[in-house]
Structures are given as structure tokens and as C-alpha cells.
mmCIF file of C-alpha atoms in Angstrom:
data_model
loop_
_atom_site.group_PDB
_atom_site.id
_atom_site.type_symbol
_atom_site.label_atom_id
_atom_site.label_comp_id
_atom_site.label_asym_id
_atom_site.label_seq_id
_atom_site.Cartn_x
_atom_site.Cartn_y
_atom_site.Cartn_z
ATOM 1 C CA MET A 1 21.007 -12.478 5.597
ATOM 2 C CA SER A 2 21.850 -14.266 2.499
ATOM 3 C CA GLY A 3 25.031 -12.339 2.024
ATOM 4 C CA LEU A 4 26.170 -13.670 5.401
ATOM 5 C CA VAL A 5 25.460 -17.217 5.229
ATOM 6 C CA THR A 6 26.024 -18.490 1.528
ATOM 7 C CA SER A 7 29.944 -18.724 2.021
ATOM 8 C CA SER A 8 30.059 -20.359 5.306
ATOM 9 C CA SER A 9 30.747 -24.113 5.510
ATOM 10 C CA SER A 10 30.237 -23.847 9.256
ATOM 11 C CA LEU A 11 27.306 -21.740 10.165
ATOM 12 C CA LYS A 12 28.137 -21.785 13.898
ATOM 13 C CA GLU A 13 31.782 -21.239 13.424
ATOM 14 C CA PHE A 14 30.940 -18.262 10.916
ATOM 15 C CA PHE A 15 28.572 -16.634 13.386
ATOM 16 C CA ARG A 16 31.052 -17.156 16.224
ATOM 17 C CA GLU A 17 33.678 -15.437 14.294
ATOM 18 C CA LEU A 18 31.292 -12.508 13.536
ATOM 19 C CA LEU A 19 29.978 -12.283 17.108
ATOM 20 C CA LEU A 20 33.526 -12.222 18.741
ATOM 21 C CA GLU A 21 34.618 -9.477 16.240
ATOM 22 C CA ALA A 22 31.455 -7.310 16.718
ATOM 23 C CA ALA A 23 31.623 -7.707 20.444
ATOM 24 C CA ALA A 24 35.153 -6.950 20.620
ATOM 25 C CA ARG A 25 34.674 -3.709 18.612
ATOM 26 C CA GLN A 26 32.001 -2.698 20.883
ATOM 27 C CA ARG A 27 33.821 -3.642 23.967
ATOM 28 C CA VAL A 28 30.897 -5.987 25.275
ATOM 29 C CA ALA A 29 32.597 -8.779 27.255
ATOM 30 C CA LEU A 30 30.498 -12.125 27.141
ATOM 31 C CA GLY A 31 30.926 -15.238 29.188
ATOM 32 C CA GLU A 32 31.947 -18.396 27.310
ATOM 33 C CA SER A 33 28.370 -19.859 27.875
ATOM 34 C CA THR A 34 26.637 -16.824 26.780
ATOM 35 C CA GLU A 35 28.614 -16.590 23.624
ATOM 36 C CA PHE A 36 27.857 -20.229 23.020
ATOM 37 C CA TYR A 37 24.112 -19.531 23.547
ATOM 38 C CA LEU A 38 24.106 -16.574 21.087
ATOM 39 C CA VAL A 39 26.031 -18.365 18.515
ATOM 40 C CA ASN A 40 23.448 -21.302 18.652
ATOM 41 C CA LEU A 41 20.714 -18.576 18.475
ATOM 42 C CA LEU A 42 22.115 -16.866 15.366
ATOM 43 C CA ALA A 43 22.858 -20.005 13.523
ATOM 44 C CA GLU A 44 19.429 -21.672 14.332
ATOM 45 C CA PHE A 45 17.370 -18.490 13.173
ATOM 46 C CA ALA A 46 19.571 -18.144 10.151
ATOM 47 C CA ALA A 47 19.311 -21.796 8.972
ATOM 48 C CA THR A 48 15.624 -22.416 9.917
ATOM 49 C CA ASP A 49 12.569 -20.469 10.164
ATOM 50 C CA LYS A 50 12.310 -20.729 13.945
ATOM 51 C CA LEU A 51 11.712 -17.062 14.281
ATOM 52 C CA PHE A 52 8.294 -17.912 13.074
ATOM 53 C CA SER A 53 5.547 -19.729 14.758
ATOM 54 C CA ARG A 54 2.846 -21.726 12.696
ATOM 55 C CA ASP A 55 -0.795 -21.001 12.682
ATOM 56 C CA ALA A 56 -3.358 -23.510 12.582
ATOM 57 C CA GLU A 57 -3.072 -23.976 8.830
ATOM 58 C CA GLY A 58 0.818 -24.385 9.153
ATOM 59 C CA ARG A 59 1.422 -20.831 7.605
ATOM 60 C CA ARG A 60 4.401 -18.885 9.052
ATOM 61 C CA ASP A 61 3.383 -16.210 11.445
ATOM 62 C CA HIS A 62 4.769 -13.831 13.865
ATOM 63 C CA GLU A 63 3.649 -14.273 17.240
ATOM 64 C CA PRO A 64 2.930 -10.890 19.041
ATOM 65 C CA LEU A 65 5.344 -10.544 21.986
ATOM 66 C CA ALA A 66 2.503 -9.621 24.209
ATOM 67 C CA GLU A 67 0.569 -12.911 23.333
ATOM 68 C CA LEU A 68 3.761 -14.963 24.364
ATOM 69 C CA TYR A 69 3.979 -13.063 27.514
ATOM 70 C CA HIS A 70 0.508 -13.639 28.373
ATOM 71 C CA ARG A 71 0.639 -17.355 27.719
ATOM 72 C CA ALA A 72 3.853 -17.582 29.823
ATOM 73 C CA LEU A 73 1.925 -16.170 32.803
ATOM 74 C CA GLN A 74 -0.551 -18.962 32.722
ATOM 75 C CA GLN A 75 1.914 -21.669 32.362
ATOM 76 C CA GLU A 76 3.641 -24.054 34.775
ATOM 77 C CA ARG A 77 7.255 -23.452 35.431
ATOM 78 C CA ASP A 78 8.982 -25.618 32.624
ATOM 79 C CA GLU A 79 6.545 -24.497 30.072
ATOM 80 C CA ARG A 80 6.831 -20.938 31.300
ATOM 81 C CA ILE A 81 10.636 -21.152 30.978
ATOM 82 C CA ARG A 82 10.417 -22.122 27.508
ATOM 83 C CA THR A 83 8.043 -19.701 26.560
ATOM 84 C CA LEU A 84 9.936 -16.696 28.168
ATOM 85 C CA ARG A 85 13.044 -17.954 26.644
ATOM 86 C CA ARG A 86 11.446 -17.869 23.315
ATOM 87 C CA LEU A 87 10.284 -14.320 23.902
ATOM 88 C CA GLY A 88 13.798 -13.340 24.785
ATOM 89 C CA ASP A 89 15.281 -15.014 21.776
ATOM 90 C CA VAL A 90 12.709 -13.503 19.163
ATOM 91 C CA SER A 91 12.960 -10.066 20.730
ATOM 92 C CA LEU A 92 16.701 -10.106 20.578
ATOM 93 C CA TYR A 93 16.919 -11.423 17.082
ATOM 94 C CA LYS A 94 14.345 -9.224 15.623
ATOM 95 C CA VAL A 95 15.414 -6.003 17.254
ATOM 96 C CA GLY A 96 19.109 -6.788 16.450
ATOM 97 C CA PHE A 97 18.578 -7.766 12.733
ATOM 98 C CA PHE A 98 15.333 -5.980 11.921
ATOM 99 C CA SER A 99 15.563 -2.662 13.892
ATOM 100 C CA GLY A 100 15.088 -0.629 10.782
ATOM 101 C CA ALA A 101 11.772 -2.225 9.938
ATOM 102 C CA LEU A 102 10.734 -2.042 13.516
ATOM 103 C CA GLN A 103 11.170 1.628 13.729
ATOM 104 C CA GLN A 104 8.478 2.091 11.200
ATOM 105 C CA GLY A 105 5.990 -0.389 12.962
ATOM 106 C CA MET A 106 3.504 0.137 15.708
ATOM 107 C CA VAL A 107 5.924 -0.493 18.377
ATOM 108 C CA GLY A 108 9.670 0.591 18.206
ATOM 109 C CA PRO A 109 12.864 -1.280 19.123
ATOM 110 C CA ASP A 110 12.580 -0.129 22.712
ATOM 111 C CA TYR A 111 9.473 -2.309 23.298
ATOM 112 C CA TYR A 112 11.306 -5.378 22.017
ATOM 113 C CA ILE A 113 14.373 -4.323 24.218
ATOM 114 C CA GLN A 114 12.270 -4.076 27.404
ATOM 115 C CA MET A 115 10.230 -7.402 26.613
ATOM 116 C CA GLY A 116 13.075 -9.288 25.575
ATOM 117 C CA GLY A 117 15.466 -8.266 28.469
ATOM 118 C CA ALA A 118 12.843 -8.662 31.234
ATOM 119 C CA ALA A 119 11.980 -12.270 29.729
ATOM 120 C CA TYR A 120 15.520 -13.269 30.212
ATOM 121 C CA GLY A 121 15.705 -11.950 33.630
ATOM 122 C CA GLN A 122 12.664 -13.878 34.601
ATOM 123 C CA VAL A 123 14.012 -17.078 33.085
ATOM 124 C CA ALA A 124 17.133 -16.436 35.119
ATOM 125 C CA GLU A 125 15.052 -16.550 38.350
ATOM 126 C CA LEU A 126 13.036 -19.674 37.206
ATOM 127 C CA VAL A 127 15.791 -21.861 36.206
ATOM 128 C CA PRO A 128 17.500 -23.910 39.013
ATOM 129 C CA PRO A 129 20.337 -22.335 40.496
ATOM 130 C CA GLY A 130 23.810 -22.824 38.772
ATOM 131 C CA GLY A 131 23.634 -24.102 35.240
ATOM 132 C CA PHE A 132 22.513 -21.538 32.830
ATOM 133 C CA THR A 133 21.359 -18.974 35.490
ATOM 134 C CA GLY A 134 24.317 -17.003 34.771
ATOM 135 C CA VAL A 135 23.733 -16.968 30.975
ATOM 136 C CA TYR A 136 20.217 -15.668 31.366
ATOM 137 C CA ARG A 137 21.268 -12.970 33.820
ATOM 138 C CA GLU A 138 23.790 -11.803 31.473
ATOM 139 C CA LEU A 139 21.608 -11.696 28.618
ATOM 140 C CA CYS A 140 19.141 -9.746 30.587
ATOM 141 C CA ASP A 141 21.778 -7.205 32.026
ATOM 142 C CA LYS A 142 23.525 -6.690 28.517
ATOM 143 C CA PHE A 143 20.340 -6.855 26.400
ATOM 144 C CA ARG A 144 20.721 -3.481 24.880
ATOM 145 C CA SER A 145 24.414 -4.038 24.109
ATOM 146 C CA LEU A 146 23.807 -7.195 22.525
ATOM 147 C CA VAL A 147 21.087 -5.558 20.319
ATOM 148 C CA GLU A 148 23.913 -3.327 19.032
ATOM 149 C CA VAL A 149 26.142 -6.166 18.462
ATOM 150 C CA LEU A 150 23.649 -8.050 16.483
ATOM 151 C CA GLU A 151 22.827 -4.825 14.608
ATOM 152 C CA GLU A 152 26.450 -4.508 13.487
ATOM 153 C CA ILE A 153 26.555 -8.140 12.332
ATOM 154 C CA SER A 154 23.405 -7.594 10.305
ATOM 155 C CA ALA A 155 24.664 -4.316 8.900
ATOM 156 C CA ARG A 156 28.080 -5.906 7.830
ATOM 157 C CA GLY A 157 26.280 -8.660 6.121
ATOM 158 C CA LEU A 158 23.852 -6.300 4.173
ATOM 159 C CA VAL A 159 26.880 -4.076 3.192
ATOM 160 C CA SER A 160 28.828 -6.885 1.905
ATOM 161 C CA ALA A 161 25.940 -8.361 -0.161
ATOM 162 C CA GLY A 162 25.894 -5.448 -2.515
ATOM 163 C CA PRO A 163 24.683 -1.794 -2.891
ATOM 164 C CA ALA A 164 21.101 -2.612 -2.274
ATOM 165 C CA GLY A 165 22.051 -3.775 1.138
ATOM 166 C CA ALA A 166 24.365 -1.024 1.770
ATOM 167 C CA LEU A 167 21.663 1.516 0.826
ATOM 168 C CA ARG A 168 19.472 -0.044 3.406
ATOM 169 C CA VAL A 169 22.075 0.297 6.085
ATOM 170 C CA TYR A 170 22.691 3.948 5.053
ATOM 171 C CA GLU A 171 18.983 4.835 5.214
ATOM 172 C CA SER A 172 18.802 3.395 8.708
ATOM 173 C CA TRP A 173 21.932 5.281 9.668
ATOM 174 C CA ALA A 174 20.576 8.509 8.267
ATOM 175 C CA ARG A 175 17.394 8.045 10.192
ATOM 176 C CA THR A 176 18.775 7.010 13.502
ATOM 177 C CA GLY A 177 22.421 8.336 13.507
ATOM 178 C CA SER A 178 23.476 5.140 14.998
ATOM 179 C CA ASP A 179 27.262 5.061 15.861
ATOM 180 C CA THR A 180 27.325 1.286 15.138
ATOM 181 C CA LEU A 181 25.943 1.797 11.722
ATOM 182 C CA GLU A 182 28.283 4.684 10.972
ATOM 183 C CA ARG A 183 31.255 2.735 11.717
ATOM 184 C CA VAL A 184 30.145 -0.187 9.418
ATOM 185 C CA LEU A 185 29.469 2.368 6.647
ATOM 186 C CA VAL A 186 32.740 4.074 7.265
ATOM 187 C CA ASP A 187 34.624 0.900 7.359
ATOM 188 C CA ALA A 188 33.099 -0.136 4.059
ATOM 189 C CA GLY A 189 33.799 3.174 2.203
ATOM 190 C CA TRP A 190 30.104 4.150 1.935
ATOM 191 C CA VAL A 191 30.514 7.066 4.417
ATOM 192 C CA PRO A 192 33.735 9.136 4.472
ATOM 193 C CA ARG A 193 35.517 9.516 7.746
ATOM 194 C CA LYS A 194 34.359 12.829 9.217
ATOM 195 C CA SER A 195 37.766 14.296 8.717
ATOM 196 C CA SER A 196 37.654 13.828 5.073
ATOM 197 C CA LEU A 197 34.077 14.959 4.557
ATOM 198 C CA ALA A 198 33.763 17.732 1.988
ATOM 199 C CA ASN A 199 30.909 20.367 2.267
ATOM 200 C CA MET B 1 1.675 -12.375 -17.222
ATOM 201 C CA PRO B 2 3.336 -15.964 -17.079
ATOM 202 C CA THR B 3 7.076 -16.116 -16.569
ATOM 203 C CA ASP B 4 9.412 -18.869 -17.995
ATOM 204 C CA ALA B 5 12.519 -17.276 -16.426
ATOM 205 C CA ALA B 6 12.137 -17.962 -12.514
ATOM 206 C CA ASP B 7 15.968 -18.550 -12.488
ATOM 207 C CA PHE B 8 17.226 -15.159 -13.520
ATOM 208 C CA PRO B 9 18.024 -14.011 -9.984
ATOM 209 C CA LEU B 10 19.851 -10.859 -11.394
ATOM 210 C CA VAL B 11 16.457 -9.349 -12.351
ATOM 211 C CA GLY B 12 15.318 -9.473 -8.750
ATOM 212 C CA ARG B 13 18.723 -7.984 -7.397
ATOM 213 C CA LEU B 14 18.622 -5.182 -10.023
ATOM 214 C CA GLN B 15 15.018 -4.318 -9.046
ATOM 215 C CA ALA B 16 16.063 -4.157 -5.235
ATOM 216 C CA HIS B 17 18.958 -2.000 -6.131
ATOM 217 C CA LEU B 18 16.880 0.502 -8.071
ATOM 218 C CA GLU B 19 14.245 0.458 -5.473
ATOM 219 C CA ALA B 20 16.965 1.289 -2.727
ATOM 220 C CA ILE B 21 18.195 4.021 -4.872
ATOM 221 C CA TYR B 22 14.886 5.645 -5.448
ATOM 222 C CA GLY B 23 13.499 4.889 -2.142
ATOM 223 C CA PHE B 24 10.401 3.097 -2.870
ATOM 224 C CA ARG B 25 9.212 -0.406 -3.349
ATOM 225 C CA CYS B 26 7.064 -1.662 -6.035
ATOM 226 C CA GLU B 27 4.620 -4.436 -5.352
ATOM 227 C CA ALA B 28 5.086 -6.057 -8.843
ATOM 228 C CA ARG B 29 8.304 -7.905 -9.055
ATOM 229 C CA ALA B 30 10.051 -7.826 -12.189
ATOM 230 C CA GLU B 31 11.175 -11.505 -12.247
ATOM 231 C CA ALA B 32 7.703 -12.665 -12.342
ATOM 232 C CA PHE B 33 7.022 -10.797 -15.730
ATOM 233 C CA VAL B 34 10.227 -12.055 -17.330
ATOM 234 C CA VAL B 35 9.878 -13.848 -20.729
ATOM 235 C CA VAL B 36 12.792 -15.482 -22.367
ATOM 236 C CA ASP B 37 11.259 -17.249 -25.116
ATOM 237 C CA ALA B 38 11.424 -15.112 -28.383
ATOM 238 C CA GLU B 39 8.356 -16.633 -29.867
ATOM 239 C CA VAL B 40 6.201 -15.718 -26.949
ATOM 240 C CA ALA B 41 7.874 -12.297 -27.011
ATOM 241 C CA ALA B 42 6.881 -11.799 -30.555
ATOM 242 C CA LEU B 43 3.235 -12.988 -29.821
ATOM 243 C CA LEU B 44 3.107 -10.307 -27.044
ATOM 244 C CA GLY B 45 4.283 -7.473 -29.543
ATOM 245 C CA GLY B 46 8.027 -7.772 -29.246
ATOM 246 C CA THR B 47 10.085 -6.635 -32.343
ATOM 247 C CA GLY B 48 12.984 -8.997 -31.491
ATOM 248 C CA ARG B 49 15.426 -6.342 -32.300
ATOM 249 C CA ALA B 50 17.148 -5.940 -28.828
ATOM 250 C CA PRO B 51 18.157 -8.423 -26.242
ATOM 251 C CA GLU B 52 15.829 -6.598 -23.743
ATOM 252 C CA GLU B 53 12.466 -5.347 -24.407
ATOM 253 C CA LEU B 54 9.634 -4.118 -22.151
ATOM 254 C CA LEU B 55 6.348 -5.296 -23.765
ATOM 255 C CA VAL B 56 3.288 -3.256 -22.691
ATOM 256 C CA LEU B 57 -0.282 -3.912 -23.516
ATOM 257 C CA GLU B 58 -3.078 -1.621 -22.413
ATOM 258 C CA ALA B 59 -5.942 -3.874 -21.568
ATOM 259 C CA ARG B 60 -9.284 -3.761 -19.566
ATOM 260 C CA GLY B 61 -8.402 -0.415 -18.004
ATOM 261 C CA GLY B 62 -4.954 -1.610 -16.923
ATOM 262 C CA LEU B 63 -1.485 -2.303 -18.180
ATOM 263 C CA GLU B 64 -0.151 -5.732 -18.898
ATOM 264 C CA LEU B 65 3.636 -5.934 -18.957
ATOM 265 C CA ALA B 66 6.192 -8.601 -19.914
ATOM 266 C CA LEU B 67 9.931 -8.019 -19.965
ATOM 267 C CA TYR B 68 11.672 -9.992 -22.576
ATOM 268 C CA LEU B 69 15.287 -10.905 -21.910
ATOM 269 C CA ALA B 70 16.997 -12.845 -24.711
ATOM 270 C CA PRO B 71 18.258 -16.341 -23.673
ATOM 271 C CA ALA B 72 21.856 -15.387 -24.832
ATOM 272 C CA LEU B 73 21.644 -12.384 -22.395
ATOM 273 C CA ARG B 74 20.540 -14.678 -19.650
ATOM 274 C CA GLU B 75 23.393 -17.153 -20.345
ATOM 275 C CA ARG B 76 25.997 -14.305 -20.189
ATOM 276 C CA MET B 77 24.669 -13.258 -16.960
ATOM 277 C CA GLU B 78 24.323 -16.759 -15.365
ATOM 278 C CA ARG B 79 28.112 -17.101 -14.994
ATOM 279 C CA TYR B 80 27.943 -14.298 -12.264
ATOM 280 C CA ASP B 81 25.055 -15.708 -10.151
ATOM 281 C CA ALA B 82 27.603 -17.142 -7.563
ATOM 282 C CA SER B 83 30.116 -14.275 -7.786
ATOM 283 C CA PRO B 84 29.838 -10.914 -5.827
ATOM 284 C CA LEU B 85 27.439 -8.816 -7.967
ATOM 285 C CA GLY B 86 30.443 -6.334 -8.552
ATOM 286 C CA SER B 87 32.598 -8.580 -10.718
ATOM 287 C CA VAL B 88 30.013 -8.306 -13.537
ATOM 288 C CA LEU B 89 31.128 -4.814 -14.027
ATOM 289 C CA GLU B 90 34.648 -6.181 -15.126
ATOM 290 C CA GLY B 91 33.260 -9.157 -16.828
ATOM 291 C CA ASP B 92 30.461 -7.812 -18.881
ATOM 292 C CA LEU B 93 29.421 -4.343 -18.266
ATOM 293 C CA ASP B 94 27.363 -4.335 -21.465
ATOM 294 C CA GLY B 95 25.367 -7.320 -20.435
ATOM 295 C CA TYR B 96 24.878 -5.974 -17.187
ATOM 296 C CA CYS B 97 23.670 -2.650 -18.460
ATOM 297 C CA GLN B 98 21.154 -4.404 -20.865
ATOM 298 C CA VAL B 99 19.379 -6.204 -18.110
ATOM 299 C CA THR B 100 19.577 -3.111 -15.896
ATOM 300 C CA GLU B 101 17.801 -1.326 -18.721
ATOM 301 C CA GLY B 102 15.041 -3.885 -18.966
ATOM 302 C CA VAL B 103 14.523 -3.688 -15.239
ATOM 303 C CA SER B 104 14.612 0.083 -15.170
ATOM 304 C CA HIS B 105 11.944 0.154 -17.952
ATOM 305 C CA PHE B 106 9.726 -2.346 -15.996
ATOM 306 C CA LEU B 107 10.004 -0.522 -12.770
ATOM 307 C CA TYR B 108 9.378 3.013 -14.134
ATOM 308 C CA VAL B 109 6.326 1.997 -16.091
ATOM 309 C CA ALA B 110 4.997 0.047 -13.091
ATOM 310 C CA HIS B 111 5.756 3.278 -10.852
ATOM 311 C CA THR B 112 4.262 5.693 -13.086
ATOM 312 C CA ALA B 113 1.198 3.497 -13.778
ATOM 313 C CA HIS B 114 0.606 3.238 -10.063
ATOM 314 C CA TYR B 115 0.221 7.115 -9.973
ATOM 315 C CA GLU B 116 -1.647 6.953 -13.270
ATOM 316 C CA ARG B 117 0.687 8.888 -15.178
ATOM 317 C CA THR B 118 1.449 8.379 -18.743
ATOM 318 C CA VAL B 119 5.067 7.827 -19.921
ATOM 319 C CA SER B 120 6.812 9.033 -22.900
ATOM 320 C CA LEU B 121 9.343 6.836 -24.826
ATOM 321 C CA LEU B 122 11.908 9.555 -24.494
ATOM 322 C CA GLU B 123 11.455 9.820 -20.620
ATOM 323 C CA LEU B 124 11.583 6.019 -20.371
ATOM 324 C CA GLU B 125 14.871 5.963 -22.161
ATOM 325 C CA ALA B 126 16.493 8.953 -20.563
ATOM 326 C CA GLN B 127 15.490 7.414 -17.118
ATOM 327 C CA ALA B 128 16.904 4.128 -18.108
ATOM 328 C CA GLU B 129 20.231 5.820 -19.070
ATOM 329 C CA VAL B 130 20.433 7.642 -15.534
ATOM 330 C CA ASP B 131 19.421 4.227 -14.055
ATOM 331 C CA LYS B 132 22.370 2.351 -15.759
ATOM 332 C CA PHE B 133 24.954 4.984 -14.599
ATOM 333 C CA VAL B 134 23.888 5.171 -11.107
ATOM 334 C CA VAL B 135 23.664 1.448 -10.590
ATOM 335 C CA CYS B 136 27.043 0.856 -11.869
ATOM 336 C CA LEU B 137 28.261 3.645 -9.918
ATOM 337 C CA LEU B 138 27.290 2.488 -6.600
ATOM 338 C CA HIS B 139 28.901 -0.671 -7.074
ATOM 339 C CA ARG B 140 32.177 1.104 -6.453
ATOM 340 C CA TRP B 141 30.916 3.857 -4.015
ATOM 341 C CA GLY B 142 33.914 4.948 -1.752
ATOM 342 C CA GLU B 143 37.374 5.657 -2.378
ATOM 343 C CA GLY B 144 38.113 6.110 -6.144
ATOM 344 C CA VAL B 145 34.671 6.426 -7.151
ATOM 345 C CA ALA B 146 35.238 9.680 -8.846
ATOM 346 C CA GLY B 147 37.645 8.069 -11.245
ATOM 347 C CA TRP B 148 35.117 5.134 -11.743
ATOM 348 C CA SER B 149 32.231 7.733 -12.524
ATOM 349 C CA ARG B 150 34.367 9.492 -15.275
ATOM 350 C CA GLU B 151 35.073 6.073 -16.817
ATOM 351 C CA LEU B 152 31.352 5.330 -16.772
ATOM 352 C CA LEU B 153 30.455 8.651 -18.346
ATOM 353 C CA GLY B 154 32.742 7.822 -21.181
ATOM 354 C CA ARG B 155 31.760 4.095 -21.507
ATOM 355 C CA LEU B 156 27.983 4.644 -21.110
ATOM 356 C CA PHE B 157 27.488 8.185 -22.912
ATOM 357 C CA ASP B 158 30.274 9.032 -24.942
ATOM 358 C CA ARG B 159 31.550 5.778 -26.634
ATOM 359 C CA VAL B 160 28.245 4.510 -27.732
ATOM 360 C CA ALA B 161 27.011 2.930 -31.115
ATOM 361 C CA TYR B 162 23.520 2.826 -32.330
ATOM 362 C CA GLN B 163 21.954 -0.065 -34.171
ATOM 363 C CA PRO B 164 21.761 0.591 -38.043
ATOM 364 C CA ARG B 165 18.346 -0.876 -38.069
ATOM 365 C CA LEU B 166 16.890 1.961 -36.169
ATOM 366 C CA SER B 167 14.187 4.246 -37.725
ATOM 367 C CA VAL B 168 15.027 7.888 -37.884
ATOM 368 C CA GLU B 169 12.561 8.448 -35.126
ATOM 369 C CA GLU B 170 14.145 5.783 -32.934
ATOM 370 C CA ARG B 171 17.691 6.958 -33.458
ATOM 371 C CA TRP B 172 16.658 10.493 -32.645
ATOM 372 C CA ARG B 173 15.072 9.192 -29.435
ATOM 373 C CA TYR B 174 18.039 7.300 -28.357
ATOM 374 C CA GLU B 175 20.419 10.199 -29.045
ATOM 375 C CA GLU B 176 18.234 12.750 -27.232
ATOM 376 C CA ALA B 177 17.933 10.323 -24.195
ATOM 377 C CA ASN B 178 21.747 9.863 -24.235
ATOM 378 C CA ARG B 179 22.099 13.835 -24.466
ATOM 379 C CA LEU B 180 19.626 14.606 -21.638
ATOM 380 C CA SER B 181 20.827 11.855 -19.312
ATOM 381 C CA ARG B 182 24.226 12.728 -19.750
ATOM 382 C CA ARG B 183 23.852 16.293 -18.749
ATOM 383 C CA PHE B 184 22.099 15.237 -15.628
ATOM 384 C CA CYS B 185 24.858 12.731 -14.629
ATOM 385 C CA VAL B 186 27.561 15.124 -15.259
ATOM 386 C CA ARG B 187 25.623 17.502 -12.618
ATOM 387 C CA LEU B 188 25.758 14.576 -10.187
ATOM 388 C CA MET B 189 29.514 14.301 -10.501
ATOM 389 C CA GLY B 190 30.067 17.041 -7.858
ATOM 390 C CA HIS B 191 28.202 14.901 -5.235
ATOM 391 C CA VAL B 192 30.201 11.911 -6.442
ATOM 392 C CA ALA B 193 33.570 13.782 -6.034
ATOM 393 C CA SER B 194 32.604 14.830 -2.567
ATOM 394 C CA ARG B 195 31.156 11.406 -1.666
ATOM 395 C CA ARG B 196 27.824 13.105 -0.746
ATOM 396 C CA LEU B 197 25.559 9.935 -0.884
ATOM 397 C CA ASP B 198 22.816 11.973 0.827
ATOM 398 C CA LYS B 199 22.980 14.905 -1.880
ATOM 399 C CA LEU B 200 23.312 12.277 -4.711
ATOM 400 C CA LEU B 201 20.110 10.209 -3.584
ATOM 401 C CA GLY B 202 18.408 13.331 -2.966
ATOM 402 C CA ASP B 203 18.802 14.654 -6.531
ATOM 403 C CA LEU B 204 18.007 11.106 -8.024
ATOM 404 C CA ARG B 205 14.957 10.750 -6.240
ATOM 405 C CA TYR B 206 13.720 14.255 -6.890
ATOM 406 C CA ALA B 207 14.165 13.726 -10.655
ATOM 407 C CA TYR B 208 12.706 10.259 -10.650
ATOM 408 C CA ARG B 209 9.321 11.506 -9.360
ATOM 409 C CA LEU B 210 9.060 14.492 -11.690
ATOM 410 C CA GLY B 211 6.446 14.249 -14.552
ATOM 411 C CA ALA B 212 7.553 13.657 -18.090
ATOM 412 C CA GLU B 213 8.018 17.265 -19.292
ATOM 413 C CA ALA B 214 9.494 18.419 -16.022
ATOM 414 C CA LYS B 215 11.922 15.423 -15.815
ATOM 415 C CA LEU B 216 13.383 16.206 -19.280
ATOM 416 C CA ARG B 217 13.636 19.827 -18.611
ATOM 417 C CA HIS B 218 15.318 18.922 -15.400
ATOM 418 C CA PHE B 219 17.743 16.654 -16.906
ATOM 419 C CA ALA B 220 18.585 19.201 -19.695
ATOM 420 C CA HIS B 221 18.848 22.336 -17.642
ATOM 421 C CA GLY B 222 18.352 21.579 -13.865
ATOM 422 C CA GLY B 223 15.224 23.342 -13.713
#
């Protein structure tokens, strides 16, 4: 992420630009409120360590999604909304920005996509009608597309940070064949356009 | 090994770059082993004849390492801390290659120690020459990389000068490392011209993992 954020004077404006560009390239239409929600999410996670929870000694810790979900089931409505929203946020961010690492883990990206999408869907049903209902419904419905948008933002940041980052994106692309990553690599000159590929 | 150069970010970036090229991650981080004080380096066995030197001590059944990087070298590189890393290629290719060589030595010794292999000095030098070439090469991977690779071959392998203070044995080692690694890098040029990153990385990773004699044979003849 360092390559993405160091030159930005306004983190939110910076992410807004990246989000709109990537969403347009991937033809993902977003409501204004959803766009606002996502920009805030990206800026907060990038600027702070909100992705992590803290253990009893204050150490940074990844809270398993299943644990968050289990906790949500036992909570009252307002707390449940907060926990489910966090479940959606963490899933979206992790699967968007760290899908390469997730593919080597115990559970793959699909697990995060299902958990995150379902969590936003439940939030949409729990929040009072109007207000943010539409945002959570959109986040639920477009979760998989949003993962690809975030994946592209992450990949472009890595590629622009230098060859080590570009090679990481290249490895992910070689493993997954992702069209999104291929487009990023082609745009940056790391992979020739198919028409110019020599044998 | 204590460090007094925590603010030498280029070392960490170069290690990440080499690890990405060779497809592994080394638990030991070179920046934690950097020494910039010449007196400390001398106490650890450094000769002080080069701006970068990997200091190795076999002790208690293990290896102790320190990576000496001269303060002047750090100062030269500091001006690029805030710039895109690629700008150092135009500004100070020589300094960049010196730091790369130190990090290459550190990483290669740590990697081979992990597999309990011994390392010859010739193997170490030859690998560092390849590392310098490919690290610089990948900064400009894309359109025009074939021209850049030819320029690098000339600058890193052909237009080289050796320190007059080298012993006969040292001189032979550097010249031989240059000859062997050059042959290997010339063989890589086909992948560069066709921009086949998959094949380039495949060849580099295969050679990196070969043992000492096999590696030198491979560099020289491809077999």
C-alpha cells in the first residue's frame, strides 16, 4: 500500500479517483452513497490499522470471520449491525487487497466473498428502511465485482511501487489468470499485448 | 548482529526485489544486519577495501553475518529515498549496484545456509553479477527493455575496471565471475527480447537453486 498513499495529500480524494477509474474500467456502476462508503473504507483501512482487532494485551490480531459472525448472532440489533458491518468491511478489504495471500491460506477468496456479501445483506435487512439500506444492499449485490475493483486498485499500486510489487502482481496473475491483473500488467508494460507476444 | 543503519531503506527494498525475482522469502532481513561504522566492520573482520562487504563468521555451529555498507555509499543513496526507485539508475547506477551486491551476498549466504550448503567465493560473486544485471533490468521491463539490457551488459560486464590492490587470486575470481555470469546473462537476452518474463524468471530461479559446481557449469555452458 505504501506506493499508493505516500504521494497523496488527501487520502480520500486519492482513493475516490482510483475507485472511480477502476470501477469505470470494469463497468461497475455505483450509487453515490456507496461510492462514498467505499472511499471512506479504503481511506480508513489504509491510514489506520482498523483492519486488525486487538487482543487482551493490545496486540494486533486478525479476528476470524467465523468468530465475528458467531458473535453477531448473539448480539442485540444495534451491536449486531456493527459487527456484521465490520465483517463485510474486513472481508471486502482483505479479499480485494490480499487475495493473492488468501489463495495460499486455509480458506480461499470465495469464503471471504460469501461471508462478506452475506454480512452486508443482513445489515441491509437490519438497518431502518431508507438511509443506508440501499448502500448495504448494493454492497451485497455487487460484492464480487467490488472485489475485482479493489483488486485492480491494489495491483496498480503495487506495480507503480516498483519491480518487486510488479512481480507479486505477475505471480498472482500467472497463478489465477485474472483478467483484471492481466490488464494492469499489460497497461504497465510488464506483459505484452497478446497480439505482440512472441513465441 | 547489532545494526546501526536502521534507516537504510534501500536495503530492504532490494531484498524484496531479489526475493520476488527468485520466488522465496528469507526470514533474516538484511537491514537488521547492516553495519555502517568502519571500525565495527574491521572488528568483525572487514578489510575496508570495498564500500560493501559481507562479513561472515562461523560460530557455535551456525553463521553470524554482518553487511558492511560504507557511510559514503549510504549518503549517495539517501538522495533517492523519496524518489521512484528507478531514478537511481540514471543518477547513480554504480552506487545502486554496490548496494545490490551486498544484499545479494547476504541473501545468497542466508539462503544456502538454510539448506546447509557451503558456498564458494566464486559462486557468490558470479551470482551477485547476475543479480545486479537482473535487478536493474527489471526496473525497465516493458517496451525498450531489449535496448536497456544491451546497455546493461556493456556497463556491468564489459566496461569494468578492477581495483589495483586486488591479490592475484582475487583478481582471477572477479574476472572469472564476470566471464561466467556474462555468458549466462547473454543467454537470457532471448527472453528479454521477446519479453517472456515467465521464461526469464524460470531460468533465473533454476540457476539460483543449483549447487556451487552445477551453478558455475550452468552459467558457463547452460548445462
